[in-house]
Amino acid sequence: MASTLAARRPQPTCVLVPGCGTGAELSAAALAMPDALFTAIDPSQGMLDVARHKAKADGSHARIAFHHGLLDETGPDLHDAAMLSLVLHFLPDDGAKRDLLAGIARRLSAGAPLLLVDAVKPDDDDAALRDWLRRRGHSSAEASAVIERMQESWHRVPLERLIGLLEQAGFHIREPFFRAFGYLGILAERA
């Protein structure tokens, strides 16, 4: 994700990272783009504290504005890029996904990229992921428990629905940049 964003020309200078979690992608992007500023937002204070600690450890903390709360609780400042990683599957498809994507779009300048990585509902009922987990040493019961938790607790949507949500929020789909075992990375741009 960070490499994809860092390879853009001109390189983004102000990056929005809603749902930054523990800051893995944030830290990678900050190191890959040493001149960029970041706005990192998360509703979990504990996760934000871990992200802040990582930023202090890697020296990027002075370029990151951390906000505890939700995206709509932050200002309307425009950014020239956004990253959203592993957030949407936690939100139900009752308007919450669309609202988050629209909130991101409102905070991006025209043509700005959104790099989105998330779990999508697979066509094969997670058979490939189940097989991959077993080949990595998980027992059948452990693999089934992981899949069951994803199927029962996550709000994954099919790829077509995700594309529709992005378009409703004001994005044009450019291209996928990652896909494996029900996870997808999409590069979209603000219309």
PDB file of C-alpha atoms in Angstrom, residues 1-162:
ATOM      1  CA  MET A   1       0.000   0.000   0.000  1.00  0.00           C
ATOM      2  CA  ALA A   2       2.735   2.433   0.998  1.00  0.00           C
ATOM      3  CA  SER A   3       4.832   1.589  -2.065  1.00  0.00           C
ATOM      4  CA  THR A   4       1.862   2.063  -4.380  1.00  0.00           C
ATOM      5  CA  LEU A   5       1.178   5.487  -2.898  1.00  0.00           C
ATOM      6  CA  ALA A   6       4.845   6.496  -2.771  1.00  0.00           C
ATOM      7  CA  ALA A   7       5.286   5.616  -6.465  1.00  0.00           C
ATOM      8  CA  ARG A   8       2.702   8.214  -7.554  1.00  0.00           C
ATOM      9  CA  ARG A   9       3.969  11.365  -9.207  1.00  0.00           C
ATOM     10  CA  PRO A  10       3.709  13.902  -7.903  1.00  0.00           C
ATOM     11  CA  GLN A  11       4.012  12.188  -4.556  1.00  0.00           C
ATOM     12  CA  PRO A  12       1.192  13.002  -2.118  1.00  0.00           C
ATOM     13  CA  THR A  13       2.020  15.578   0.528  1.00  0.00           C
ATOM     14  CA  CYS A  14      -1.009  15.314   2.842  1.00  0.00           C
ATOM     15  CA  VAL A  15      -2.433  11.827   3.445  1.00  0.00           C
ATOM     16  CA  LEU A  16      -5.639  10.949   5.299  1.00  0.00           C
ATOM     17  CA  VAL A  17      -5.608   7.629   7.189  1.00  0.00           C
ATOM     18  CA  PRO A  18      -9.006   6.957   8.808  1.00  0.00           C
ATOM     19  CA  GLY A  19      -9.128   3.805  10.899  1.00  0.00           C
ATOM     20  CA  CYS A  20      -5.345   3.816  11.218  1.00  0.00           C
ATOM     21  CA  GLY A  21      -5.455   1.076  13.868  1.00  0.00           C
ATOM     22  CA  THR A  22      -2.055   0.241  15.302  1.00  0.00           C
ATOM     23  CA  GLY A  23      -0.331   2.188  12.529  1.00  0.00           C
ATOM     24  CA  ALA A  24       1.342  -0.536  10.452  1.00  0.00           C
ATOM     25  CA  GLU A  25       0.369   1.011   7.096  1.00  0.00           C
ATOM     26  CA  LEU A  26       0.751   4.527   8.479  1.00  0.00           C
ATOM     27  CA  SER A  27       4.322   3.848   9.582  1.00  0.00           C
ATOM     28  CA  ALA A  28       5.228   2.208   6.259  1.00  0.00           C
ATOM     29  CA  ALA A  29       3.787   5.146   4.310  1.00  0.00           C
ATOM     30  CA  ALA A  30       5.491   7.737   6.523  1.00  0.00           C
ATOM     31  CA  LEU A  31       8.850   6.064   5.953  1.00  0.00           C
ATOM     32  CA  ALA A  32       8.242   5.702   2.195  1.00  0.00           C
ATOM     33  CA  MET A  33       7.183   9.370   1.857  1.00  0.00           C
ATOM     34  CA  PRO A  34       9.467  11.372   4.149  1.00  0.00           C
ATOM     35  CA  ASP A  35       8.102  14.748   3.003  1.00  0.00           C
ATOM     36  CA  ALA A  36       4.406  13.917   3.480  1.00  0.00           C
ATOM     37  CA  LEU A  37       2.168  14.907   6.377  1.00  0.00           C
ATOM     38  CA  PHE A  38      -0.464  12.495   7.688  1.00  0.00           C
ATOM     39  CA  THR A  39      -3.806  12.754   9.474  1.00  0.00           C
ATOM     40  CA  ALA A  40      -4.374   9.525  11.410  1.00  0.00           C
ATOM     41  CA  ILE A  41      -7.795   8.827  12.913  1.00  0.00           C
ATOM     42  CA  ASP A  42      -9.062   5.910  14.986  1.00  0.00           C
ATOM     43  CA  PRO A  43     -11.970   5.408  17.396  1.00  0.00           C
ATOM     44  CA  SER A  44      -9.840   3.166  19.654  1.00  0.00           C
ATOM     45  CA  GLN A  45      -7.549   5.094  21.981  1.00  0.00           C
ATOM     46  CA  GLY A  46      -5.552   1.927  22.633  1.00  0.00           C
ATOM     47  CA  MET A  47      -4.852   1.386  18.942  1.00  0.00           C
ATOM     48  CA  LEU A  48      -4.028   5.046  18.464  1.00  0.00           C
ATOM     49  CA  ASP A  49      -1.550   4.846  21.353  1.00  0.00           C
ATOM     50  CA  VAL A  50       0.210   1.911  19.656  1.00  0.00           C
ATOM     51  CA  ALA A  51       0.301   3.833  16.348  1.00  0.00           C
ATOM     52  CA  ARG A  52       1.726   6.888  18.121  1.00  0.00           C
ATOM     53  CA  HIS A  53       4.384   4.727  19.798  1.00  0.00           C
ATOM     54  CA  LYS A  54       5.394   3.249  16.397  1.00  0.00           C
ATOM     55  CA  ALA A  55       5.626   6.737  14.903  1.00  0.00           C
ATOM     56  CA  LYS A  56       7.862   7.907  17.743  1.00  0.00           C
ATOM     57  CA  ALA A  57      10.047   4.828  17.330  1.00  0.00           C
ATOM     58  CA  ASP A  58      10.504   5.349  13.579  1.00  0.00           C
ATOM     59  CA  GLY A  59      10.875   9.135  13.843  1.00  0.00           C
ATOM     60  CA  SER A  60       7.780  10.076  11.842  1.00  0.00           C
ATOM     61  CA  HIS A  61       5.631  11.319  14.746  1.00  0.00           C
ATOM     62  CA  ALA A  62       6.275  15.035  14.043  1.00  0.00           C
ATOM     63  CA  ARG A  63       4.571  14.625  10.628  1.00  0.00           C
ATOM     64  CA  ILE A  64       1.472  12.840  11.915  1.00  0.00           C
ATOM     65  CA  ALA A  65      -1.581  14.514  13.460  1.00  0.00           C
ATOM     66  CA  PHE A  66      -3.336  11.851  15.565  1.00  0.00           C
ATOM     67  CA  HIS A  67      -7.075  12.163  16.236  1.00  0.00           C
ATOM     68  CA  HIS A  68      -9.047   9.949  18.588  1.00  0.00           C
ATOM     69  CA  GLY A  69     -12.581   9.536  17.289  1.00  0.00           C
ATOM     70  CA  LEU A  70     -14.433   9.146  14.027  1.00  0.00           C
ATOM     71  CA  LEU A  71     -13.725  10.731  10.658  1.00  0.00           C
ATOM     72  CA  ASP A  72     -16.802  12.969  10.847  1.00  0.00           C
ATOM     73  CA  GLU A  73     -15.500  14.395  14.128  1.00  0.00           C
ATOM     74  CA  THR A  74     -12.454  15.855  12.364  1.00  0.00           C
ATOM     75  CA  GLY A  75     -12.240  19.004  10.310  1.00  0.00           C
ATOM     76  CA  PRO A  76     -12.966  19.305   6.598  1.00  0.00           C
ATOM     77  CA  ASP A  77      -9.324  19.877   5.586  1.00  0.00           C
ATOM     78  CA  LEU A  78      -8.513  18.630   2.089  1.00  0.00           C
ATOM     79  CA  HIS A  79      -5.889  15.941   1.543  1.00  0.00           C
ATOM     80  CA  ASP A  80      -4.241  14.809  -1.658  1.00  0.00           C
ATOM     81  CA  ALA A  81      -4.412  11.070  -0.855  1.00  0.00           C
ATOM     82  CA  ALA A  82      -6.067   8.610   1.525  1.00  0.00           C
ATOM     83  CA  MET A  83      -5.429   5.064   2.713  1.00  0.00           C
ATOM     84  CA  LEU A  84      -8.161   2.857   4.164  1.00  0.00           C
ATOM     85  CA  SER A  85      -6.928  -0.541   5.278  1.00  0.00           C
ATOM     86  CA  LEU A  86      -9.017  -3.330   6.780  1.00  0.00           C
ATOM     87  CA  VAL A  87     -11.784  -1.077   8.073  1.00  0.00           C
ATOM     88  CA  LEU A  88     -14.871  -1.536   5.881  1.00  0.00           C
ATOM     89  CA  HIS A  89     -15.494  -5.168   6.815  1.00  0.00           C
ATOM     90  CA  PHE A  90     -16.155  -4.037  10.385  1.00  0.00           C
ATOM     91  CA  LEU A  91     -18.990  -1.741   9.244  1.00  0.00           C
ATOM     92  CA  PRO A  92     -22.447  -3.058   8.334  1.00  0.00           C
ATOM     93  CA  ASP A  93     -23.754  -2.384   4.845  1.00  0.00           C
ATOM     94  CA  ASP A  94     -26.594  -0.260   6.203  1.00  0.00           C
ATOM     95  CA  GLY A  95     -25.190   3.065   5.021  1.00  0.00           C
ATOM     96  CA  ALA A  96     -22.154   3.003   7.328  1.00  0.00           C
ATOM     97  CA  LYS A  97     -19.731   1.838   4.625  1.00  0.00           C
ATOM     98  CA  ARG A  98     -21.074   4.380   2.122  1.00  0.00           C
ATOM     99  CA  ASP A  99     -20.985   7.180   4.706  1.00  0.00           C
ATOM    100  CA  LEU A 100     -17.344   6.499   5.594  1.00  0.00           C
ATOM    101  CA  LEU A 101     -16.323   6.433   1.928  1.00  0.00           C
ATOM    102  CA  ALA A 102     -18.282   9.643   1.258  1.00  0.00           C
ATOM    103  CA  GLY A 103     -16.607  11.276   4.274  1.00  0.00           C
ATOM    104  CA  ILE A 104     -13.227  10.375   2.850  1.00  0.00           C
ATOM    105  CA  ALA A 105     -14.230  11.714  -0.578  1.00  0.00           C
ATOM    106  CA  ARG A 106     -15.290  15.051   0.970  1.00  0.00           C
ATOM    107  CA  ARG A 107     -11.808  15.406   2.441  1.00  0.00           C
ATOM    108  CA  LEU A 108      -9.931  14.683  -0.803  1.00  0.00           C
ATOM    109  CA  SER A 109      -9.107  17.072  -3.583  1.00  0.00           C
ATOM    110  CA  ALA A 110     -10.297  16.201  -7.109  1.00  0.00           C
ATOM    111  CA  GLY A 111      -8.232  13.401  -8.633  1.00  0.00           C
ATOM    112  CA  ALA A 112      -6.715  12.394  -5.295  1.00  0.00           C
ATOM    113  CA  PRO A 113      -6.107   8.660  -4.849  1.00  0.00           C
ATOM    114  CA  LEU A 114      -7.754   6.411  -2.304  1.00  0.00           C
ATOM    115  CA  LEU A 115      -5.910   3.168  -1.667  1.00  0.00           C
ATOM    116  CA  LEU A 116      -8.347   0.736  -0.125  1.00  0.00           C
ATOM    117  CA  VAL A 117      -7.519  -2.749   1.149  1.00  0.00           C
ATOM    118  CA  ASP A 118     -10.236  -4.880   2.662  1.00  0.00           C
ATOM    119  CA  ALA A 119     -11.851  -8.276   2.826  1.00  0.00           C
ATOM    120  CA  VAL A 120     -14.480  -8.930   0.166  1.00  0.00           C
ATOM    121  CA  LYS A 121     -17.018 -11.713   0.073  1.00  0.00           C
ATOM    122  CA  PRO A 122     -15.485 -14.454  -2.081  1.00  0.00           C
ATOM    123  CA  ASP A 123     -17.297 -16.495  -4.705  1.00  0.00           C
ATOM    124  CA  ASP A 124     -15.862 -19.760  -3.345  1.00  0.00           C
ATOM    125  CA  ASP A 125     -17.103 -19.575   0.261  1.00  0.00           C
ATOM    126  CA  ASP A 126     -13.504 -19.068   1.475  1.00  0.00           C
ATOM    127  CA  ALA A 127     -12.281 -22.441   0.175  1.00  0.00           C
ATOM    128  CA  ALA A 128      -8.937 -21.002  -0.998  1.00  0.00           C
ATOM    129  CA  LEU A 129      -8.324 -19.262   2.341  1.00  0.00           C
ATOM    130  CA  ARG A 130      -9.255 -22.425   4.244  1.00  0.00           C
ATOM    131  CA  ASP A 131      -6.761 -24.416   2.148  1.00  0.00           C
ATOM    132  CA  TRP A 132      -4.051 -21.767   2.611  1.00  0.00           C
ATOM    133  CA  LEU A 133      -4.548 -21.775   6.400  1.00  0.00           C
ATOM    134  CA  ARG A 134      -4.256 -25.571   6.508  1.00  0.00           C
ATOM    135  CA  ARG A 135      -1.088 -25.479   4.405  1.00  0.00           C
ATOM    136  CA  ARG A 136       0.392 -22.971   6.857  1.00  0.00           C
ATOM    137  CA  GLY A 137       0.043 -25.398   9.752  1.00  0.00           C
ATOM    138  CA  HIS A 138      -3.431 -24.685  11.086  1.00  0.00           C
ATOM    139  CA  SER A 139      -5.548 -27.706  11.871  1.00  0.00           C
ATOM    140  CA  SER A 140      -8.838 -28.144  10.016  1.00  0.00           C
ATOM    141  CA  ALA A 141     -10.661 -27.074  13.179  1.00  0.00           C
ATOM    142  CA  GLU A 142      -8.522 -23.922  13.539  1.00  0.00           C
ATOM    143  CA  ALA A 143      -8.972 -23.017   9.878  1.00  0.00           C
ATOM    144  CA  SER A 144     -12.720 -23.557  10.154  1.00  0.00           C
ATOM    145  CA  ALA A 145     -12.865 -21.390  13.285  1.00  0.00           C
ATOM    146  CA  VAL A 146     -11.121 -18.516  11.469  1.00  0.00           C
ATOM    147  CA  ILE A 147     -13.449 -18.812   8.485  1.00  0.00           C
ATOM    148  CA  GLU A 148     -16.524 -19.077  10.711  1.00  0.00           C
ATOM    149  CA  ARG A 149     -15.519 -15.936  12.631  1.00  0.00           C
ATOM    150  CA  MET A 150     -15.069 -14.055   9.347  1.00  0.00           C
ATOM    151  CA  GLN A 151     -18.411 -15.261   8.008  1.00  0.00           C
ATOM    152  CA  GLU A 152     -20.338 -14.495  11.191  1.00  0.00           C
ATOM    153  CA  SER A 153     -18.669 -11.347  12.536  1.00  0.00           C
ATOM    154  CA  TRP A 154     -17.442  -9.484   9.484  1.00  0.00           C
ATOM    155  CA  HIS A 155     -19.587  -7.484   7.097  1.00  0.00           C
ATOM    156  CA  ARG A 156     -17.903  -8.406   3.835  1.00  0.00           C
ATOM    157  CA  VAL A 157     -19.587  -7.416   0.594  1.00  0.00           C
ATOM    158  CA  PRO A 158     -19.056  -8.804  -2.908  1.00  0.00           C
ATOM    159  CA  LEU A 159     -16.639  -6.953  -5.176  1.00  0.00           C
ATOM    160  CA  GLU A 160     -19.486  -5.540  -7.279  1.00  0.00           C
ATOM    161  CA  ARG A 161     -21.091  -4.011  -4.187  1.00  0.00           C
ATOM    162  CA  LEU A 162     -17.784  -2.506  -3.047  1.00  0.00           C
TER     163      LEU A 162
END
